[in-house]
Coordinates of C-alpha atoms in Angstrom, one line a residue:
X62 CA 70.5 43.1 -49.7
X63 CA 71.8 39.7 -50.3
X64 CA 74.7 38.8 -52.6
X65 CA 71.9 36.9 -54.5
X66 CA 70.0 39.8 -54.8
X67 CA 72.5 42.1 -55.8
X68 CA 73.3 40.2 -58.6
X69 CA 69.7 40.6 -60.3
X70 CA 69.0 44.5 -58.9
X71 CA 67.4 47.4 -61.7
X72 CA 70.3 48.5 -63.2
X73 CA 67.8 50.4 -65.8
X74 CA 65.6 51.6 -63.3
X75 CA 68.8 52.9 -61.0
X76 CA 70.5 54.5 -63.7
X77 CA 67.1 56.3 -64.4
X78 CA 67.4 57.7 -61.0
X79 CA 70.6 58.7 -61.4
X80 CA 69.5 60.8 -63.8
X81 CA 66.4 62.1 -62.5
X82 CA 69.1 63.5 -59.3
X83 CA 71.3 65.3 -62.1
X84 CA 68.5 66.6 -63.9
X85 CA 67.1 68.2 -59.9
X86 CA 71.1 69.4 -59.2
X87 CA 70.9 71.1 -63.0
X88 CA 67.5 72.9 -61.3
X89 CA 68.6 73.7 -58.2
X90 CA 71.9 75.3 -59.7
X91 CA 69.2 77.2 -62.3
X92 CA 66.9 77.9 -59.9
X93 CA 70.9 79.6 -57.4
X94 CA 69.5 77.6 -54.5
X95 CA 72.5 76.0 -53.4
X96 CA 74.8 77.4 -50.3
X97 CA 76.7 80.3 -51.5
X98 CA 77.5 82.5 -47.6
X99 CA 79.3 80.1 -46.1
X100 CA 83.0 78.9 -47.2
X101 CA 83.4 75.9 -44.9
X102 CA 86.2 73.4 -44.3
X103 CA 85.7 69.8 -43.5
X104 CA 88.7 67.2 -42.5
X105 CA 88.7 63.6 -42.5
X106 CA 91.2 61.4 -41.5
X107 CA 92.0 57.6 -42.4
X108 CA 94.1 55.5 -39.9
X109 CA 95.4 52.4 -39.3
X110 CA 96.2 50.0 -36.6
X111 CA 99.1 48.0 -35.7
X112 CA 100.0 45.2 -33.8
X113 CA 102.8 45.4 -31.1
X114 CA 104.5 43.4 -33.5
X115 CA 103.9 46.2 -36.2
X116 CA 102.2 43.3 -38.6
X117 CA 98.1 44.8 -39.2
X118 CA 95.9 44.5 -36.8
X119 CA 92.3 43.4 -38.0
X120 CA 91.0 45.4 -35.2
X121 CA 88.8 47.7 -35.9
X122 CA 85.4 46.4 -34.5
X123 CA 87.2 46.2 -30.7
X124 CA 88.5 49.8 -31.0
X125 CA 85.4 51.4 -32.4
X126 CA 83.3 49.7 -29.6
X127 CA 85.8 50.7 -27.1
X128 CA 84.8 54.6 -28.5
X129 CA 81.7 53.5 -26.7
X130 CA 80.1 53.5 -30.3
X131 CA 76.7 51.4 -30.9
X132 CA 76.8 52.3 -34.5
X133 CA 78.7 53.3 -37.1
X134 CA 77.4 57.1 -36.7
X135 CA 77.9 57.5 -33.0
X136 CA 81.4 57.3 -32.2
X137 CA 83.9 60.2 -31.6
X138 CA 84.2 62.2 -33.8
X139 CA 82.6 60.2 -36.7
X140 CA 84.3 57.6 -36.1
X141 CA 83.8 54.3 -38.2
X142 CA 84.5 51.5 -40.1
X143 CA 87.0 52.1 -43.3
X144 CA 87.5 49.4 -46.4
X145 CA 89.9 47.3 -44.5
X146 CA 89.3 45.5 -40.9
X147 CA 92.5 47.4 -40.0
X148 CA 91.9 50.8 -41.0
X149 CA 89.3 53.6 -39.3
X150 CA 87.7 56.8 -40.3
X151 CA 87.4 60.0 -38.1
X152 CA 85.4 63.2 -39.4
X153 CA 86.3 66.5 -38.0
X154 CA 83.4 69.0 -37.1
X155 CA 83.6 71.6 -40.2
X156 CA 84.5 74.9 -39.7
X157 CA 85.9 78.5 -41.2
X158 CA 89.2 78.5 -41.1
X159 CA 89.3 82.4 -40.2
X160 CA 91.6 83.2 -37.1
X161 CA 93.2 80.4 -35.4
X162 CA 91.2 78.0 -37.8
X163 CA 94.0 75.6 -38.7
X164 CA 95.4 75.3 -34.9
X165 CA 92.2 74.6 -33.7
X166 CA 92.0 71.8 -36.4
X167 CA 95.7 70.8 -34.8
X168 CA 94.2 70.7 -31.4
X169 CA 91.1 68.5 -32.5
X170 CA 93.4 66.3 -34.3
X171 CA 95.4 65.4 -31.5
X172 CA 92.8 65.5 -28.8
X173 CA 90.8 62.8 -31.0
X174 CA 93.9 61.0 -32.4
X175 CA 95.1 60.8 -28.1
X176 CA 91.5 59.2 -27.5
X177 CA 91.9 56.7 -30.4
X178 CA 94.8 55.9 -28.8
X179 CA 93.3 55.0 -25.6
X180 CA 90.6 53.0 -27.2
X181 CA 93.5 51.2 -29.4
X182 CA 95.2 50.6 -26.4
X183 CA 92.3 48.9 -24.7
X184 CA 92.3 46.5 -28.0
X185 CA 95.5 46.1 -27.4
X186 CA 96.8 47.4 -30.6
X187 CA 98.5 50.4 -32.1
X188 CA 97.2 53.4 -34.0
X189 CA 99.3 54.5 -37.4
X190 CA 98.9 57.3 -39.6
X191 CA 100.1 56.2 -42.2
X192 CA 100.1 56.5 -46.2
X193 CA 100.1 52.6 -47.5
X194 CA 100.2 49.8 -44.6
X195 CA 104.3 49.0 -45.1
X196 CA 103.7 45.3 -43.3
X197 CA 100.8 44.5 -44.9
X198 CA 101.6 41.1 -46.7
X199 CA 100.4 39.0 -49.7
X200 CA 99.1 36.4 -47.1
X201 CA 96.9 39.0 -45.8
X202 CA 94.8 39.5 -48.8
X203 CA 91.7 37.9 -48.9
X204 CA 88.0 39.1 -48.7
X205 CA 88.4 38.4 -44.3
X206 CA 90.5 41.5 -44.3
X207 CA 87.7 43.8 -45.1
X208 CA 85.3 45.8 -42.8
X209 CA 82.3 43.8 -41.3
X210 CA 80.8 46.9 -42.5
X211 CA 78.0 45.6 -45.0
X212 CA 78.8 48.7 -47.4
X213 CA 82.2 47.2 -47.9
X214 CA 81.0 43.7 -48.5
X215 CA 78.8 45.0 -51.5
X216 CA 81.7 47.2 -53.1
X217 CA 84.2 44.0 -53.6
X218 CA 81.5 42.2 -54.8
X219 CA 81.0 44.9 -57.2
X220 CA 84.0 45.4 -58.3
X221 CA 84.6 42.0 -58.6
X222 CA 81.8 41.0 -60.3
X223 CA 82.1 44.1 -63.0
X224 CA 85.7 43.6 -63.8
X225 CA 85.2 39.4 -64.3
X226 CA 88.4 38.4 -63.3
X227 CA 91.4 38.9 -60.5
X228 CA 93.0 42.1 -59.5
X229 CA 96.6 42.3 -61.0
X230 CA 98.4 44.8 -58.9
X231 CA 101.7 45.6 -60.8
X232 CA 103.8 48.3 -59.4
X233 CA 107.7 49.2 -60.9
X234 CA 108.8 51.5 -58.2
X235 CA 112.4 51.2 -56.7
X236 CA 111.2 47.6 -56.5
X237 CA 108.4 46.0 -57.8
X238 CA 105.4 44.0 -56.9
X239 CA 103.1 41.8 -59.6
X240 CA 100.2 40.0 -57.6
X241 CA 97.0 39.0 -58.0
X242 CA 94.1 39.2 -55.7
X243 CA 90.6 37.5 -55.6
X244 CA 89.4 40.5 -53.9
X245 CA 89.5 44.7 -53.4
X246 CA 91.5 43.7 -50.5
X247 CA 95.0 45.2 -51.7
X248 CA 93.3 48.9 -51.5
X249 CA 92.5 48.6 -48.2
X250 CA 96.5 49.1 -47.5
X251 CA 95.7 53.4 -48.5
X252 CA 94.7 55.4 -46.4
X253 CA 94.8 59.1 -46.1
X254 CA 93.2 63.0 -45.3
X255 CA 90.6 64.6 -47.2
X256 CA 90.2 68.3 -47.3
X257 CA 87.0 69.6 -48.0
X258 CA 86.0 73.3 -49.0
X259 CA 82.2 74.6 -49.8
X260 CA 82.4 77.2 -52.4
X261 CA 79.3 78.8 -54.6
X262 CA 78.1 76.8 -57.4
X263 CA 79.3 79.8 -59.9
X264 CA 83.0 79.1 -58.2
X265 CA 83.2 75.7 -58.3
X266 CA 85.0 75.2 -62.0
X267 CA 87.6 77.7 -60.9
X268 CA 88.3 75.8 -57.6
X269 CA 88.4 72.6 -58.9
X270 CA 90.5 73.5 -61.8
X271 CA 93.4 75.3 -59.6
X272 CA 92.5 71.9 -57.1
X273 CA 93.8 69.6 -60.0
X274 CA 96.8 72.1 -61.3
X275 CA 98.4 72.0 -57.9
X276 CA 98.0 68.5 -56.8
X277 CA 101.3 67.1 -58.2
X278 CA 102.8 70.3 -55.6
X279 CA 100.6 68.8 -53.0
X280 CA 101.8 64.8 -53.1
X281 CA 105.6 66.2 -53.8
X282 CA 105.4 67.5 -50.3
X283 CA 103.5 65.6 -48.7
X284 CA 104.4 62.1 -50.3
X285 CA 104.1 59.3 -47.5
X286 CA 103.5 55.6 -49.3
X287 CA 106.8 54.3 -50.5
X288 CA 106.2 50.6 -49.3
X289 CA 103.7 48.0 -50.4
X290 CA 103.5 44.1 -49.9
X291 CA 107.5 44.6 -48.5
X292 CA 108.8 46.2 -51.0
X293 CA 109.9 50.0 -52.3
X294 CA 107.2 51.4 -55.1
X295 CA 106.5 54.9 -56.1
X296 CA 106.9 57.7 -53.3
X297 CA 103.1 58.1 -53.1
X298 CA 102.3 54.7 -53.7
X299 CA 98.8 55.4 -52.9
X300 CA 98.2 57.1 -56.5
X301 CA 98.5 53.7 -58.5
X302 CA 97.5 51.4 -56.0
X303 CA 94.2 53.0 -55.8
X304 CA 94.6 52.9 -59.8
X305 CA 94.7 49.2 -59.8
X306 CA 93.1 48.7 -56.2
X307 CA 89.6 50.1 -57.4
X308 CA 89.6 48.7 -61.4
X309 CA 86.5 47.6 -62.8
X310 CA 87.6 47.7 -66.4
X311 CA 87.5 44.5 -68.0
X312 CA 90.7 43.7 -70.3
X313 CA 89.1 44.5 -73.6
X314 CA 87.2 47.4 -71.7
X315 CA 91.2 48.3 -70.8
X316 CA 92.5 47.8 -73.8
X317 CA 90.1 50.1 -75.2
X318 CA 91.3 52.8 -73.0
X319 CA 88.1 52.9 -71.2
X320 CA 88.7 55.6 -67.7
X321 CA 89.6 53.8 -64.4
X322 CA 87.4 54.7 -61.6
X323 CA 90.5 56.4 -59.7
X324 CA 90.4 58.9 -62.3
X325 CA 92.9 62.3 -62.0
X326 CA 90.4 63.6 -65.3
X327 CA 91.1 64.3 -69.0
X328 CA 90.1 68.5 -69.0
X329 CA 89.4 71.6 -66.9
X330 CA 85.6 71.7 -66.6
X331 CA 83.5 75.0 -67.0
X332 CA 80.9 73.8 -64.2
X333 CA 80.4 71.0 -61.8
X334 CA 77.9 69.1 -64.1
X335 CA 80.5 68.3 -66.2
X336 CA 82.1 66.3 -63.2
X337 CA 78.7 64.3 -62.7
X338 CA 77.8 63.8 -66.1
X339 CA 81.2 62.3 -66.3
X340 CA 80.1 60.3 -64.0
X341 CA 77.2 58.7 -65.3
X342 CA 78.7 58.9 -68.9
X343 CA 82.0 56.7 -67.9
X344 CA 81.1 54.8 -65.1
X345 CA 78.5 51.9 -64.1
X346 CA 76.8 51.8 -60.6
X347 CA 78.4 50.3 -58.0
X348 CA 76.1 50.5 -54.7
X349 CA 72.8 49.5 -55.6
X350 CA 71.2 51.7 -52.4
X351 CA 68.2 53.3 -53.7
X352 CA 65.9 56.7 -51.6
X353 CA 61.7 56.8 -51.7
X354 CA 62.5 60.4 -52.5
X355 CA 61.4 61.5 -55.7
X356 CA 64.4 64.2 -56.4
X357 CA 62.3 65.8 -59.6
X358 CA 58.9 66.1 -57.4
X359 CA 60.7 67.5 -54.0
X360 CA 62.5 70.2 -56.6
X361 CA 60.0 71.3 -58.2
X362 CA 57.9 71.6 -54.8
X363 CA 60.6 74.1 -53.5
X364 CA 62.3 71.5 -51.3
X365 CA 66.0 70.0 -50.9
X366 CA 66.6 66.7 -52.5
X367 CA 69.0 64.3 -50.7
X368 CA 70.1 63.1 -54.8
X369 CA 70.9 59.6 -52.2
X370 CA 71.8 57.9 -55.7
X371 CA 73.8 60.5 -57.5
X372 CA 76.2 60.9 -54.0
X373 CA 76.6 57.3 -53.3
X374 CA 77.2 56.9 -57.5
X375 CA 79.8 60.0 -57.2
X376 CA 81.4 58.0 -53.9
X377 CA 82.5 55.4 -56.4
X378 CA 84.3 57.4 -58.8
X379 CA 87.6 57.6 -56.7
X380 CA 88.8 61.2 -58.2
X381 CA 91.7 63.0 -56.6
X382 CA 89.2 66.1 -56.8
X383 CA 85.8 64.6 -56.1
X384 CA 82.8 67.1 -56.2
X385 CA 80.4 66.3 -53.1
X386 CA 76.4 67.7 -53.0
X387 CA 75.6 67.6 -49.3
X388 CA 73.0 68.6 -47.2
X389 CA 73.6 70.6 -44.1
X390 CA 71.2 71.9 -42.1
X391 CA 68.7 72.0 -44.8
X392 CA 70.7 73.8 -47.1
X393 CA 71.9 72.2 -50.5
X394 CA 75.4 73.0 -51.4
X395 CA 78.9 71.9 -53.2
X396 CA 82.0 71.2 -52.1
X397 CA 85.6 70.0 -53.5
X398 CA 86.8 67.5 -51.3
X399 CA 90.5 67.4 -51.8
X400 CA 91.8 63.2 -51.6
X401 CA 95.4 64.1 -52.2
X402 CA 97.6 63.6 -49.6
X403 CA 98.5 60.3 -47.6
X404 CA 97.1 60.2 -43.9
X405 CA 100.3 61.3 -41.2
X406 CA 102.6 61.2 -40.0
X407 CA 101.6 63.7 -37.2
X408 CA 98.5 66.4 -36.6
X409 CA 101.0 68.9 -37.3
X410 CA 102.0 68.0 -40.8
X411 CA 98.4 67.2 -41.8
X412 CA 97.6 70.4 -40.6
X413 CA 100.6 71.7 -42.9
X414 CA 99.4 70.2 -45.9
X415 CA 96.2 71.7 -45.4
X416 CA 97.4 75.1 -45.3
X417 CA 99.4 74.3 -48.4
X418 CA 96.6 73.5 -49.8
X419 CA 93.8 75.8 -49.2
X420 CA 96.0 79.0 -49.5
X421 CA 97.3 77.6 -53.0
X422 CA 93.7 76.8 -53.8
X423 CA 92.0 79.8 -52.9
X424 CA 95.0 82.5 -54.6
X425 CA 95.1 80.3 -58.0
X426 CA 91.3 79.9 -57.9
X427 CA 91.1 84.0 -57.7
X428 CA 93.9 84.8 -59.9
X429 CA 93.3 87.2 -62.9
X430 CA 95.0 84.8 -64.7
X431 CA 93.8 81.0 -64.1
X432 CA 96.5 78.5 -64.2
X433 CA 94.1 76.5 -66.4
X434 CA 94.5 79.0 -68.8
X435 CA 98.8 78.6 -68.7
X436 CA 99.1 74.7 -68.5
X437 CA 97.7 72.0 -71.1
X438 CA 95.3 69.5 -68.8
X439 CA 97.8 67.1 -69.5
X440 CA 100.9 68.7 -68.0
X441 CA 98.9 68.8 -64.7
X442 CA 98.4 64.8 -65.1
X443 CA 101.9 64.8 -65.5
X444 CA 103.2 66.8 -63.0
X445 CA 100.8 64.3 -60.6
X446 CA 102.3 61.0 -61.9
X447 CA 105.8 62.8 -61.1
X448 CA 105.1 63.7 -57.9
X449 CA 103.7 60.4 -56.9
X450 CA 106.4 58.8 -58.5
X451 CA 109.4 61.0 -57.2
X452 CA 108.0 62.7 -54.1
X453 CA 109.9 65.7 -52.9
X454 CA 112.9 65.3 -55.0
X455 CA 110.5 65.3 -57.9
X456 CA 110.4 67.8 -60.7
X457 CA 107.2 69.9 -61.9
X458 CA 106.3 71.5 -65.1
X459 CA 105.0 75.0 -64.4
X460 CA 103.9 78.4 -65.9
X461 CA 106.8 81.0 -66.8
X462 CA 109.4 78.5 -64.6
X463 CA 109.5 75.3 -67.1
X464 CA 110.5 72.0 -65.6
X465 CA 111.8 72.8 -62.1
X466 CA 112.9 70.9 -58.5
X467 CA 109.4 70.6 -56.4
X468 CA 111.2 72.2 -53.5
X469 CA 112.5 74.9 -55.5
X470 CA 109.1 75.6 -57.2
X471 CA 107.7 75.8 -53.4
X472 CA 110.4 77.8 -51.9
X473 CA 110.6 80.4 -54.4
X474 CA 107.3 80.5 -55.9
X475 CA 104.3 78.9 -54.0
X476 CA 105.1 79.6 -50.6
X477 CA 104.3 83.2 -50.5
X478 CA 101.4 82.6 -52.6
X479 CA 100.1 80.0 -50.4
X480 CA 100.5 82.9 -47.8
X481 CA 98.5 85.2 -49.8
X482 CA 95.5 82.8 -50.0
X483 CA 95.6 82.0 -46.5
X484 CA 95.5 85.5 -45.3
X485 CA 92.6 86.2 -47.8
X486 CA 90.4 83.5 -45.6
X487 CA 91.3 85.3 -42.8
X488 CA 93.8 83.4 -40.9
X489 CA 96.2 84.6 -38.8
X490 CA 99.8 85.6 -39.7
X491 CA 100.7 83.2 -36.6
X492 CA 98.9 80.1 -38.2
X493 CA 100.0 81.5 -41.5
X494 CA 104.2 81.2 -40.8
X495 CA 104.2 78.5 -38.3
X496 CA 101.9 75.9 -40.8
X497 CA 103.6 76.9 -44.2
X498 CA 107.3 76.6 -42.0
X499 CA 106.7 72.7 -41.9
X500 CA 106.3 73.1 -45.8
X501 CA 109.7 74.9 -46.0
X502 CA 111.5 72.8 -44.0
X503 CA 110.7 69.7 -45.7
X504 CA 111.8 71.3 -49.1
X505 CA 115.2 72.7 -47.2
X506 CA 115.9 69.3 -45.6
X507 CA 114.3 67.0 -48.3
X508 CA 112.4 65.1 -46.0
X509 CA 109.0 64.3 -45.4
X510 CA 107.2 60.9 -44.6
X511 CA 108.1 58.7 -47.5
X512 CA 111.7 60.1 -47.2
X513 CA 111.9 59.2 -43.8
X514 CA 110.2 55.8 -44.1
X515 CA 112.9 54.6 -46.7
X516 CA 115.9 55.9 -44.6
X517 CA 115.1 54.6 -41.6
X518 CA 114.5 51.0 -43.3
X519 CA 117.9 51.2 -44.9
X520 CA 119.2 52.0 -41.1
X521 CA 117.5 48.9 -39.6
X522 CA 118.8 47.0 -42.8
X523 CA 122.2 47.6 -43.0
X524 CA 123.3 49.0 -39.7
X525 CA 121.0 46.5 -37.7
X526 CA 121.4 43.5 -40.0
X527 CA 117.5 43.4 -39.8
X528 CA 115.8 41.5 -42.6
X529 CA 113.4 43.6 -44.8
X530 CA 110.5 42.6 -42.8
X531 CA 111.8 42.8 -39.6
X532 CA 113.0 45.9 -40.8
X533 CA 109.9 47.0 -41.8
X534 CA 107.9 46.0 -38.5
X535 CA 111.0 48.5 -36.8
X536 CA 109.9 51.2 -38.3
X537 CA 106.4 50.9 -38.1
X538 CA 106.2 50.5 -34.3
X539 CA 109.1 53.4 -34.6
X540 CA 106.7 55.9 -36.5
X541 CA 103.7 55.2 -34.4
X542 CA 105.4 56.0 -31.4
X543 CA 106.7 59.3 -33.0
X544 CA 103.7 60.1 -34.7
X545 CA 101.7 59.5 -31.4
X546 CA 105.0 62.8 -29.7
X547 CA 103.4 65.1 -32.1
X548 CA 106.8 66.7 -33.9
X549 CA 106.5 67.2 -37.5
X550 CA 108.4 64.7 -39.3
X551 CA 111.2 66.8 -40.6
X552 CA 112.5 66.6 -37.2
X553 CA 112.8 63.2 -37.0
X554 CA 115.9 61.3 -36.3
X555 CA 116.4 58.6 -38.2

């Protein structure tokens, strides 16, 4: 579809389908024909790549072909095209996480991550896990920095054409940055690690509501953004970048207090229709990509709709707790897909976070007592914005404990129920200790990646005389290489 021809597509007659898919979810939910046997995980990892500079390298094209891909569905692992030229996506086969689930995620990571490599190499260029692109630059921000990837083409103009004027990105962190930008170019500088979980439709409120009340726990630990344009921001820049990275509000439409499309939420839900009628209550189409299917006639017939327009609506409503309907192997079913935590630094700290997060997730989501039930909505928000804002050495509001250090809250509290969760899935005591140990010893050291970012940019500054971007292109090419040895980042020298 043309840029022309964007501008004068059915808004009326897309919206209708939009609601003809939630009206065949609301009967297939009725009707307790989704997925309910099968509790699988998904991963998916964002990347970026780096010159040997350690400035961006728009490179993605020449290292996807060199993964011997001929489309964007073909290469390893799933590999493809992400928002900006510089950034990829891989997609992990799903799986239980029972047994030795989470170290055979390790192994997968860094077998795939070690043929990335390879391919990057060929490019001649770097591969970086990393939270927000620290080298990325002002001068780099125009619409060339995207994908080729058509997709990506149609979302900035989009964007752009719905909000009506610039992106202001305005960020008071340890330093500050105020910028304007003709495109949706500044959000391609996030990237990070989705966690997904299929659970029963008559489970899905309690997992997304424990999802939300422990994500300010999950960005405290694994915070790993703190630079943007060269300068220091928030610890998890990511959170209010995507904010202001992904805005279609206009100003009176902002003014107004109209919900930005990276959305943390406003309440606990009693079901997932709440989430999607949210979504077509708050937000307008984005991706005008319309299906043949009629989703009310293949319902009613007894078949499984793909609901094309309600998935690629939902993909454009950038919540940190997104609800996905997917079709796998010809069964319908739900999912929370978990959009937390910053990509990196290494396989074994993703795989960290993910233990963190599914054994918190699956106790508090089976709890007698819910923790929606012992924290205001709001707290949650809050304890999010602090952790984003703060990282490890942030506080959090929680039940029975009051305002209390992150890493005490973790040590004390959350650790052992993280344990508890994990071993109700099934996986080994092994998996169980060595995963949840990274956790404990970046709340005994302090350190995780954003920590580690900023202290080894105040070594290059002040004990190398480096200037800040120098300084910034020294650690870059420093955390690659380290990232690429595979030890958790706690261990890392500065």
């Amino acid at each position: 579809m043309t840029g022309s021809a964007l501008r004068h597509w059915d808004h009326p007659a897309y919206t209708a389908r939009l609601q003809a898919g939630r009206t065949a979810l609301a009967q297939l939910l009725a009707d307790r024909r989704l997925d309910r046997d099968r509790p699988m995980t998904g991963l998916e990892l964002e990347l970026d790549l780096v010159e040997p500079t350690g400035d961006p390298a728009f490179a993605n094209d020449a290292v996807l072909e060199h993964l011997h891909t001929s489309g964007e569905e073909d290469a390893l692992y799933g590999a493809q095209h992400e928002l900006g030229a510089f950034n990829i996506e891989l997609n992990l086969p799903p799986r239980l996480l029972d047994g030795a689930g989470i170290s055979w995620y390790e192994s997968d990571l860094a077998a795939v991550l070690s043929e990335v490599r390879e391919a990057a190499d060929k490019a001649g260029v770097r591969v970086c896990p990393i939270g927000t692109m620290p080298t990325l630059s002002t001068d780099h921000m125009h619409v060339e920095a995207l994908s080729t990837a058509r997709r990506y083409r149609i979302l900035n103009e989009q964007i752009m054409s719905q909000r009506g004027e610039d992106l202001r990105i305005d960020i008071r962190g340890a330093e500050s940055v105020d910028f304007t930008s003709s495109s949706i170019a500044p959000e391609s500088a996030n990237t990070s690690v989705q966690f997904h979980l299929q659970v029963s439709p008559e489970d899905f409120a309690r997992y997304w509501n424990a999802a939300q009340a422990i994500a300010g726990v999950q960005v405290a630990m694994g915070a790993n953004s703190p630079y943007l344009f060269g300068r220091q921001l928030w610890a998890e820049t990511r959170v209010i970048l995507f904010e202001q990275g992904t805005d279609t509000r206009r100003a009176h439409q902002r003014e107004a207090g109209a919900r930005p499309r990276a959305w943390f939420g406003e309440r606990w839900i009693d079901g997932v229709l709440d989430l999607f009628d949210e979504n077509y209550r708050h937000f307008a189409p984005l991706l005008p990509l319309c299906d043949e299917e009629d989703p009310l006639a293949v319902t009613a017939a007894g078949g499984v709709p793909s609901l094309r327009e309600l998935r690629y609506h939902n993909g454009t409503v950038y919540r940190w707790n997104r609800p996905v309907y997917d079709v796998s192997s010809g069964r319908p079913h739900l999912r929370v897909e978990n959009r937390v935590v910053a990509a990196g630094p290494t396989a074994a700290d993703i795989c960290a976070n993910m233990a963190l997060f599914y054994g918190l997730v699956v106790h508090y989501a089976n709890a007698p007592v819910p923790l929606c039930e012992e924290m205001d909505f709001a707290q949650a928000a809050a304890n999010f914005r602090s952790a984003a804002r703060h990282g490890i050495h942030a506080d959090q509001w929680w039940p029975g404990r009051g305002l209390v250090p992150a890493r005490t809250l973790v040590l004390e509290d959350l650790l052992p129920k993280a344990a508890e969760g994990l071993a109700a899935m099934g996986v080994v005591s092994r998996d169980i200790g060595r995963f949840l140990g990274v956790i404990e010893a970046r709340c005994r050291r302090g350190v995780n990646g954003a920590t580690w970012q900023v202290a080894r940019v105040q070594v290059a500054e002040h004990r190398q005389r480096l200037e800040r971007r120098d300084a910034l292109r020294a650690m870059v090419l420093d955390y690659a290489a380290r990232s690429a040895d595979g030890k958790p980042v706690h261990d890392w020298e500065v």
